[in-house]
PDB file of N, CA, C and O in Angstrom:
ATOM      1  N   PRO A  15       0.614  14.325 -26.722  1.00 81.00           N
ATOM      2  CA  PRO A  15       1.305  14.102 -25.527  1.00 81.00           C
ATOM      3  C   PRO A  15       1.496  12.488 -25.414  1.00 81.00           C
ATOM      4  O   PRO A  15       0.509  11.818 -25.577  1.00 81.00           O
ATOM      5  N   VAL A  16       2.632  12.100 -24.922  1.00 84.00           N
ATOM      6  CA  VAL A  16       2.759  10.647 -24.585  1.00 84.00           C
ATOM      7  C   VAL A  16       2.182  10.405 -23.116  1.00 84.00           C
ATOM      8  O   VAL A  16       2.500  11.054 -22.246  1.00 84.00           O
ATOM      9  N   GLN A  17       1.432   9.367 -23.042  1.00 80.00           N
ATOM     10  CA  GLN A  17       0.925   8.944 -21.684  1.00 80.00           C
ATOM     11  C   GLN A  17       1.809   7.864 -21.216  1.00 80.00           C
ATOM     12  O   GLN A  17       1.980   6.787 -21.996  1.00 80.00           O
ATOM     13  N   VAL A  18       2.104   8.007 -19.933  1.00 78.00           N
ATOM     14  CA  VAL A  18       2.983   6.908 -19.308  1.00 78.00           C
ATOM     15  C   VAL A  18       2.031   6.207 -18.246  1.00 78.00           C
ATOM     16  O   VAL A  18       1.385   7.053 -17.466  1.00 78.00           O
ATOM     17  N   PRO A  19       1.905   4.829 -18.318  1.00 78.00           N
ATOM     18  CA  PRO A  19       1.194   4.233 -17.304  1.00 78.00           C
ATOM     19  C   PRO A  19       1.550   4.589 -15.812  1.00 78.00           C
ATOM     20  O   PRO A  19       2.673   4.738 -15.474  1.00 78.00           O
ATOM     21  N   VAL A  20       0.589   4.791 -14.932  1.00 79.00           N
ATOM     22  CA  VAL A  20       0.920   4.883 -13.524  1.00 79.00           C
ATOM     23  C   VAL A  20       1.191   3.548 -12.889  1.00 79.00           C
ATOM     24  O   VAL A  20       0.384   2.495 -13.216  1.00 79.00           O
ATOM     25  N   THR A  21       2.160   3.544 -12.152  1.00 84.00           N
ATOM     26  CA  THR A  21       2.336   2.236 -11.351  1.00 84.00           C
ATOM     27  C   THR A  21       2.099   2.413 -10.007  1.00 84.00           C
ATOM     28  O   THR A  21       1.722   3.480  -9.429  1.00 84.00           O
ATOM     29  N   PHE A  22       1.892   1.258  -9.300  1.00 88.00           N
ATOM     30  CA  PHE A  22       1.634   1.283  -7.803  1.00 88.00           C
ATOM     31  C   PHE A  22       2.631   2.203  -7.011  1.00 88.00           C
ATOM     32  O   PHE A  22       2.309   2.781  -6.144  1.00 88.00           O
ATOM     33  N   GLU A  23       3.985   1.996  -7.389  1.00 88.00           N
ATOM     34  CA  GLU A  23       5.005   2.737  -6.693  1.00 88.00           C
ATOM     35  C   GLU A  23       4.794   4.199  -6.966  1.00 88.00           C
ATOM     36  O   GLU A  23       5.266   5.117  -6.025  1.00 88.00           O
ATOM     37  N   ASP A  24       4.203   4.756  -8.006  1.00 88.00           N
ATOM     38  CA  ASP A  24       3.964   6.082  -8.289  1.00 88.00           C
ATOM     39  C   ASP A  24       3.098   6.757  -7.271  1.00 88.00           C
ATOM     40  O   ASP A  24       2.987   7.965  -6.891  1.00 88.00           O
ATOM     41  N   VAL A  25       2.203   6.030  -6.747  1.00 88.00           N
ATOM     42  CA  VAL A  25       1.110   6.492  -5.865  1.00 88.00           C
ATOM     43  C   VAL A  25       1.231   5.964  -4.325  1.00 88.00           C
ATOM     44  O   VAL A  25       0.444   6.499  -3.567  1.00 88.00           O
ATOM     45  N   MET A  26       2.075   4.999  -4.057  1.00 91.00           N
ATOM     46  CA  MET A  26       2.239   4.511  -2.793  1.00 91.00           C
ATOM     47  C   MET A  26       3.033   5.384  -1.894  1.00 91.00           C
ATOM     48  O   MET A  26       4.007   5.821  -2.174  1.00 91.00           O
ATOM     49  N   VAL A  27       2.518   5.346  -0.589  1.00 92.00           N
ATOM     50  CA  VAL A  27       3.244   6.043   0.521  1.00 92.00           C
ATOM     51  C   VAL A  27       3.658   5.045   1.407  1.00 92.00           C
ATOM     52  O   VAL A  27       2.978   4.413   2.016  1.00 92.00           O
ATOM     53  N   TYR A  28       4.979   4.950   1.501  1.00 92.00           N
ATOM     54  CA  TYR A  28       5.737   3.809   2.397  1.00 92.00           C
ATOM     55  C   TYR A  28       5.859   4.432   3.870  1.00 92.00           C
ATOM     56  O   TYR A  28       6.434   5.568   3.707  1.00 92.00           O
ATOM     57  N   LEU A  29       5.710   3.735   4.888  1.00 92.00           N
ATOM     58  CA  LEU A  29       5.911   4.345   6.112  1.00 92.00           C
ATOM     59  C   LEU A  29       7.124   3.617   6.764  1.00 92.00           C
ATOM     60  O   LEU A  29       7.212   2.338   6.736  1.00 92.00           O
ATOM     61  N   SER A  30       7.897   4.236   7.432  1.00 93.00           N
ATOM     62  CA  SER A  30       8.863   3.661   8.290  1.00 93.00           C
ATOM     63  C   SER A  30       8.275   3.096   9.610  1.00 93.00           C
ATOM     64  O   SER A  30       7.059   3.315   9.858  1.00 93.00           O
ATOM     65  N   ARG A  31       9.071   2.233  10.328  1.00 93.00           N
ATOM     66  CA  ARG A  31       8.489   1.759  11.498  1.00 93.00           C
ATOM     67  C   ARG A  31       7.997   2.750  12.409  1.00 93.00           C
ATOM     68  O   ARG A  31       7.125   2.666  13.127  1.00 93.00           O
ATOM     69  N   ALA A  32       8.852   3.841  12.615  1.00 94.00           N
ATOM     70  CA  ALA A  32       8.521   4.974  13.609  1.00 94.00           C
ATOM     71  C   ALA A  32       7.332   5.547  13.289  1.00 94.00           C
ATOM     72  O   ALA A  32       6.483   5.996  14.035  1.00 94.00           O
ATOM     73  N   GLU A  33       7.119   5.785  11.796  1.00 94.00           N
ATOM     74  CA  GLU A  33       5.961   6.544  11.496  1.00 94.00           C
ATOM     75  C   GLU A  33       4.732   5.621  11.700  1.00 94.00           C
ATOM     76  O   GLU A  33       3.708   6.014  12.105  1.00 94.00           O
ATOM     77  N   TRP A  34       4.867   4.217  11.376  1.00 94.00           N
ATOM     78  CA  TRP A  34       3.655   3.270  11.597  1.00 94.00           C
ATOM     79  C   TRP A  34       3.363   3.334  13.173  1.00 94.00           C
ATOM     80  O   TRP A  34       2.214   3.239  13.593  1.00 94.00           O
ATOM     81  N   ASP A  35       4.491   3.246  14.085  1.00 94.00           N
ATOM     82  CA  ASP A  35       4.157   3.147  15.501  1.00 94.00           C
ATOM     83  C   ASP A  35       3.478   4.420  16.033  1.00 94.00           C
ATOM     84  O   ASP A  35       2.918   4.410  17.002  1.00 94.00           O
ATOM     85  N   SER A  36       3.581   5.647  15.309  1.00 96.00           N
ATOM     86  CA  SER A  36       3.205   6.819  15.790  1.00 96.00           C
ATOM     87  C   SER A  36       1.630   6.945  15.339  1.00 96.00           C
ATOM     88  O   SER A  36       0.980   7.854  15.792  1.00 96.00           O
ATOM     89  N   LEU A  37       1.155   6.037  14.504  1.00 95.00           N
ATOM     90  CA  LEU A  37      -0.274   6.136  14.097  1.00 95.00           C
ATOM     91  C   LEU A  37      -1.168   5.487  15.265  1.00 95.00           C
ATOM     92  O   LEU A  37      -0.680   4.626  15.793  1.00 95.00           O
ATOM     93  N   GLN A  38      -2.340   5.967  15.315  1.00 96.00           N
ATOM     94  CA  GLN A  38      -3.397   5.440  16.151  1.00 96.00           C
ATOM     95  C   GLN A  38      -4.020   4.301  15.425  1.00 96.00           C
ATOM     96  O   GLN A  38      -3.860   4.204  14.134  1.00 96.00           O
ATOM     97  N   ALA A  39      -4.751   3.519  16.000  1.00 95.00           N
ATOM     98  CA  ALA A  39      -5.444   2.292  15.433  1.00 95.00           C
ATOM     99  C   ALA A  39      -6.209   2.616  14.188  1.00 95.00           C
ATOM    100  O   ALA A  39      -6.246   1.958  13.086  1.00 95.00           O
ATOM    101  N   GLY A  40      -7.159   3.777  14.539  1.00 97.00           N
ATOM    102  CA  GLY A  40      -7.951   4.191  13.295  1.00 97.00           C
ATOM    103  C   GLY A  40      -7.222   4.604  12.075  1.00 97.00           C
ATOM    104  O   GLY A  40      -7.518   4.410  10.938  1.00 97.00           O
ATOM    105  N   GLN A  41      -6.043   5.241  12.261  1.00 96.00           N
ATOM    106  CA  GLN A  41      -5.154   5.779  11.201  1.00 96.00           C
ATOM    107  C   GLN A  41      -4.549   4.566  10.476  1.00 96.00           C
ATOM    108  O   GLN A  41      -4.441   4.498   9.269  1.00 96.00           O
ATOM    109  N   ARG A  42      -4.168   3.475  11.248  1.00 94.00           N
ATOM    110  CA  ARG A  42      -3.546   2.419  10.707  1.00 94.00           C
ATOM    111  C   ARG A  42      -4.619   1.601   9.739  1.00 94.00           C
ATOM    112  O   ARG A  42      -4.257   1.171   8.712  1.00 94.00           O
ATOM    113  N   GLU A  43      -5.790   1.516  10.291  1.00 94.00           N
ATOM    114  CA  GLU A  43      -6.883   0.862   9.605  1.00 94.00           C
ATOM    115  C   GLU A  43      -7.235   1.669   8.133  1.00 94.00           C
ATOM    116  O   GLU A  43      -7.340   1.106   7.104  1.00 94.00           O
ATOM    117  N   LEU A  44      -7.142   2.962   8.246  1.00 96.00           N
ATOM    118  CA  LEU A  44      -7.437   3.854   7.107  1.00 96.00           C
ATOM    119  C   LEU A  44      -6.270   3.531   6.209  1.00 96.00           C
ATOM    120  O   LEU A  44      -6.538   3.558   4.808  1.00 96.00           O
ATOM    121  N   TYR A  45      -5.044   3.608   6.606  1.00 95.00           N
ATOM    122  CA  TYR A  45      -3.945   3.348   5.728  1.00 95.00           C
ATOM    123  C   TYR A  45      -4.143   2.113   4.955  1.00 95.00           C
ATOM    124  O   TYR A  45      -3.841   1.957   3.751  1.00 95.00           O
ATOM    125  N   ARG A  46      -4.416   0.950   5.690  1.00 94.00           N
ATOM    126  CA  ARG A  46      -4.623  -0.345   5.123  1.00 94.00           C
ATOM    127  C   ARG A  46      -5.737  -0.389   4.027  1.00 94.00           C
ATOM    128  O   ARG A  46      -5.604  -0.710   2.939  1.00 94.00           O
ATOM    129  N   ASP A  47      -6.855   0.310   4.348  1.00 94.00           N
ATOM    130  CA  ASP A  47      -7.979   0.548   3.519  1.00 94.00           C
ATOM    131  C   ASP A  47      -7.481   1.199   2.095  1.00 94.00           C
ATOM    132  O   ASP A  47      -7.809   0.806   1.083  1.00 94.00           O
ATOM    133  N   VAL A  48      -6.830   2.289   2.443  1.00 94.00           N
ATOM    134  CA  VAL A  48      -6.492   3.218   1.183  1.00 94.00           C
ATOM    135  C   VAL A  48      -5.474   2.487   0.373  1.00 94.00           C
ATOM    136  O   VAL A  48      -5.637   2.490  -1.016  1.00 94.00           O
ATOM    137  N   VAL A  49      -4.435   1.835   0.842  1.00 93.00           N
ATOM    138  CA  VAL A  49      -3.456   0.980   0.072  1.00 93.00           C
ATOM    139  C   VAL A  49      -4.239  -0.067  -0.676  1.00 93.00           C
ATOM    140  O   VAL A  49      -3.930  -0.270  -1.862  1.00 93.00           O
ATOM    141  N   LEU A  50      -5.014  -0.904   0.027  1.00 92.00           N
ATOM    142  CA  LEU A  50      -5.696  -1.978  -0.657  1.00 92.00           C
ATOM    143  C   LEU A  50      -6.668  -1.452  -1.760  1.00 92.00           C
ATOM    144  O   LEU A  50      -6.765  -1.975  -2.883  1.00 92.00           O
ATOM    145  N   ASP A  51      -7.326  -0.359  -1.438  1.00 93.00           N
ATOM    146  CA  ASP A  51      -8.365   0.197  -2.493  1.00 93.00           C
ATOM    147  C   ASP A  51      -7.612   0.758  -3.633  1.00 93.00           C
ATOM    148  O   ASP A  51      -7.963   0.715  -4.799  1.00 93.00           O
ATOM    149  N   THR A  52      -6.308   1.431  -3.395  1.00 91.00           N
ATOM    150  CA  THR A  52      -5.665   1.961  -4.465  1.00 91.00           C
ATOM    151  C   THR A  52      -5.252   0.790  -5.452  1.00 91.00           C
ATOM    152  O   THR A  52      -5.107   0.943  -6.686  1.00 91.00           O
ATOM    153  N   TYR A  53      -4.662  -0.248  -4.847  1.00 91.00           N
ATOM    154  CA  TYR A  53      -4.234  -1.367  -5.726  1.00 91.00           C
ATOM    155  C   TYR A  53      -5.410  -1.898  -6.521  1.00 91.00           C
ATOM    156  O   TYR A  53      -5.234  -2.293  -7.588  1.00 91.00           O
ATOM    157  N   GLU A  54      -6.539  -2.089  -6.018  1.00 91.00           N
ATOM    158  CA  GLU A  54      -7.621  -2.507  -6.633  1.00 91.00           C
ATOM    159  C   GLU A  54      -8.146  -1.605  -7.909  1.00 91.00           C
ATOM    160  O   GLU A  54      -8.378  -2.159  -8.823  1.00 91.00           O
ATOM    161  N   LEU A  55      -8.005  -0.295  -7.515  1.00 90.00           N
ATOM    162  CA  LEU A  55      -8.254   0.505  -8.527  1.00 90.00           C
ATOM    163  C   LEU A  55      -7.385   0.467  -9.848  1.00 90.00           C
ATOM    164  O   LEU A  55      -7.789   0.423 -10.869  1.00 90.00           O
ATOM    165  N   LEU A  56      -6.136   0.338  -9.386  1.00 88.00           N
ATOM    166  CA  LEU A  56      -5.063   0.314 -10.458  1.00 88.00           C
ATOM    167  C   LEU A  56      -5.366  -0.910 -11.256  1.00 88.00           C
ATOM    168  O   LEU A  56      -5.060  -0.979 -12.516  1.00 88.00           O
ATOM    169  N   THR A  57      -5.385  -2.062 -10.650  1.00 89.00           N
ATOM    170  CA  THR A  57      -5.717  -3.292 -11.361  1.00 89.00           C
ATOM    171  C   THR A  57      -6.841  -3.241 -12.223  1.00 89.00           C
ATOM    172  O   THR A  57      -6.979  -3.776 -13.334  1.00 89.00           O
ATOM    173  N   SER A  58      -7.920  -2.575 -11.869  1.00 89.00           N
ATOM    174  CA  SER A  58      -9.187  -2.467 -12.586  1.00 89.00           C
ATOM    175  C   SER A  58      -8.948  -1.569 -13.883  1.00 89.00           C
ATOM    176  O   SER A  58      -9.666  -1.747 -14.844  1.00 89.00           O
ATOM    177  N   LEU A  59      -7.886  -0.657 -13.763  1.00 83.00           N
ATOM    178  CA  LEU A  59      -7.477   0.155 -14.928  1.00 83.00           C
ATOM    179  C   LEU A  59      -6.328  -0.453 -15.845  1.00 83.00           C
ATOM    180  O   LEU A  59      -5.913  -0.050 -16.754  1.00 83.00           O
ATOM    181  N   GLY A  60      -6.075  -1.877 -15.474  1.00 83.00           N
ATOM    182  CA  GLY A  60      -5.150  -2.618 -16.345  1.00 83.00           C
ATOM    183  C   GLY A  60      -3.708  -2.620 -15.959  1.00 83.00           C
ATOM    184  O   GLY A  60      -2.840  -2.937 -16.547  1.00 83.00           O
ATOM    185  N   TYR A  61      -3.578  -2.183 -14.597  1.00 81.00           N
ATOM    186  CA  TYR A  61      -2.178  -2.253 -13.925  1.00 81.00           C
ATOM    187  C   TYR A  61      -1.459  -3.667 -14.148  1.00 81.00           C
ATOM    188  O   TYR A  61      -2.066  -4.653 -13.637  1.00 81.00           O
ATOM    189  N   PRO A  62      -0.427  -3.779 -14.918  1.00 79.00           N
ATOM    190  CA  PRO A  62       0.074  -5.189 -15.325  1.00 79.00           C
ATOM    191  C   PRO A  62       1.126  -5.622 -14.225  1.00 79.00           C
ATOM    192  O   PRO A  62       1.673  -6.824 -14.359  1.00 79.00           O
ATOM    193  N   GLY A  63       1.608  -4.846 -13.343  1.00 77.00           N
ATOM    194  CA  GLY A  63       2.622  -5.147 -12.533  1.00 77.00           C
ATOM    195  C   GLY A  63       2.442  -6.467 -11.467  1.00 77.00           C
ATOM    196  O   GLY A  63       1.168  -6.672 -11.497  1.00 77.00           O
ATOM    197  N   PRO A  64       3.394  -6.887 -10.851  1.00 85.00           N
ATOM    198  CA  PRO A  64       3.155  -7.844  -9.938  1.00 85.00           C
ATOM    199  C   PRO A  64       2.539  -7.203  -8.613  1.00 85.00           C
ATOM    200  O   PRO A  64       2.707  -6.167  -8.498  1.00 85.00           O
ATOM    201  N   LYS A  65       1.967  -8.089  -7.988  1.00 87.00           N
ATOM    202  CA  LYS A  65       1.292  -7.679  -6.618  1.00 87.00           C
ATOM    203  C   LYS A  65       2.528  -7.412  -5.676  1.00 87.00           C
ATOM    204  O   LYS A  65       3.270  -8.201  -5.348  1.00 87.00           O
ATOM    205  N   PRO A  66       2.530  -5.963  -5.148  1.00 90.00           N
ATOM    206  CA  PRO A  66       3.663  -5.771  -4.236  1.00 90.00           C
ATOM    207  C   PRO A  66       3.544  -6.379  -2.829  1.00 90.00           C
ATOM    208  O   PRO A  66       2.317  -6.818  -2.450  1.00 90.00           O
ATOM    209  N   ASP A  67       4.720  -6.658  -2.206  1.00 91.00           N
ATOM    210  CA  ASP A  67       4.879  -7.366  -1.049  1.00 91.00           C
ATOM    211  C   ASP A  67       4.038  -6.663   0.031  1.00 91.00           C
ATOM    212  O   ASP A  67       3.336  -7.471   0.866  1.00 91.00           O
ATOM    213  N   ILE A  68       3.872  -5.336   0.034  1.00 91.00           N
ATOM    214  CA  ILE A  68       3.201  -4.803   1.113  1.00 91.00           C
ATOM    215  C   ILE A  68       1.747  -5.097   1.077  1.00 91.00           C
ATOM    216  O   ILE A  68       1.169  -5.171   2.209  1.00 91.00           O
ATOM    217  N   LEU A  69       1.185  -5.484  -0.029  1.00 90.00           N
ATOM    218  CA  LEU A  69      -0.226  -5.892  -0.028  1.00 90.00           C
ATOM    219  C   LEU A  69      -0.534  -7.256   0.617  1.00 90.00           C
ATOM    220  O   LEU A  69      -1.391  -7.625   1.391  1.00 90.00           O
ATOM    221  N   TYR A  70       0.538  -8.138   0.456  1.00 91.00           N
ATOM    222  CA  TYR A  70       0.594  -9.470   1.016  1.00 91.00           C
ATOM    223  C   TYR A  70       0.572  -9.327   2.572  1.00 91.00           C
ATOM    224  O   TYR A  70      -0.022  -9.882   3.420  1.00 91.00           O
ATOM    225  N   ARG A  71       1.453  -8.424   3.059  1.00 91.00           N
ATOM    226  CA  ARG A  71       1.596  -8.103   4.445  1.00 91.00           C
ATOM    227  C   ARG A  71       0.307  -7.599   4.967  1.00 91.00           C
ATOM    228  O   ARG A  71      -0.150  -8.078   6.123  1.00 91.00           O
ATOM    229  N   LEU A  72      -0.299  -6.695   4.370  1.00 90.00           N
ATOM    230  CA  LEU A  72      -1.515  -6.088   4.827  1.00 90.00           C
ATOM    231  C   LEU A  72      -2.747  -7.071   4.870  1.00 90.00           C
ATOM    232  O   LEU A  72      -3.529  -7.152   5.810  1.00 90.00           O
ATOM    233  N   GLU A  73      -2.742  -7.997   3.852  1.00 88.00           N
ATOM    234  CA  GLU A  73      -3.807  -8.921   3.871  1.00 88.00           C
ATOM    235  C   GLU A  73      -3.701 -10.030   4.923  1.00 88.00           C
ATOM    236  O   GLU A  73      -4.610 -10.576   5.345  1.00 88.00           O
ATOM    237  N   ARG A  74      -2.464 -10.260   5.354  1.00 91.00           N
ATOM    238  CA  ARG A  74      -2.151 -11.301   6.466  1.00 91.00           C
ATOM    239  C   ARG A  74      -2.176 -10.553   7.799  1.00 91.00           C
ATOM    240  O   ARG A  74      -2.049 -11.146   8.778  1.00 91.00           O
ATOM    241  N   GLY A  75      -2.504  -9.232   7.911  1.00 89.00           N
ATOM    242  CA  GLY A  75      -2.648  -8.467   9.106  1.00 89.00           C
ATOM    243  C   GLY A  75      -1.274  -8.112   9.740  1.00 89.00           C
ATOM    244  O   GLY A  75      -1.252  -7.817  10.851  1.00 89.00           O
ATOM    245  N   GLU A  76      -0.143  -8.188   8.829  1.00 89.00           N
ATOM    246  CA  GLU A  76       1.087  -7.878   9.367  1.00 89.00           C
ATOM    247  C   GLU A  76       1.403  -6.365   9.185  1.00 89.00           C
ATOM    248  O   GLU A  76       0.557  -5.657   8.340  1.00 89.00           O
ATOM    249  N   GLU A  77       2.237  -5.844   9.989  1.00 88.00           N
ATOM    250  CA  GLU A  77       2.660  -4.435   9.877  1.00 88.00           C
ATOM    251  C   GLU A  77       3.380  -4.105   8.559  1.00 88.00           C
ATOM    252  O   GLU A  77       4.230  -4.965   8.039  1.00 88.00           O
ATOM    253  N   PRO A  78       2.893  -3.079   7.891  1.00 88.00           N
ATOM    254  CA  PRO A  78       3.484  -2.772   6.445  1.00 88.00           C
ATOM    255  C   PRO A  78       4.799  -2.084   6.441  1.00 88.00           C
ATOM    256  O   PRO A  78       5.276  -1.655   5.341  1.00 88.00           O
ATOM    257  N   TRP A  79       5.310  -1.636   7.575  1.00 78.00           N
ATOM    258  CA  TRP A  79       6.400  -0.712   7.498  1.00 78.00           C
ATOM    259  C   TRP A  79       7.641  -1.338   6.912  1.00 78.00           C
ATOM    260  O   TRP A  79       7.671  -2.698   6.861  1.00 78.00           O
ATOM    261  N   ILE A  80       8.467  -0.458   6.245  1.00 72.00           N
ATOM    262  CA  ILE A  80       9.775  -0.941   5.739  1.00 72.00           C
ATOM    263  C   ILE A  80      10.922  -0.203   6.289  1.00 72.00           C
ATOM    264  O   ILE A  80      10.798   0.628   6.950  1.00 72.00           O
TER     265      ILE A  80
END
């Protein structure tokens, strides 16, 4: 069987502004933590892709909705 590398886009869940606005503060923090942890895990496994823009937004404390 051929193995295809997993990309960040394969596992990322993007939220719309309406979805983001409907989250409570704790849910927003959990979303940030999960997204950052997921990227860290992928890079530890050799993910070669560029760092996605959403990560820069989260690191700067900006809202990640698209």
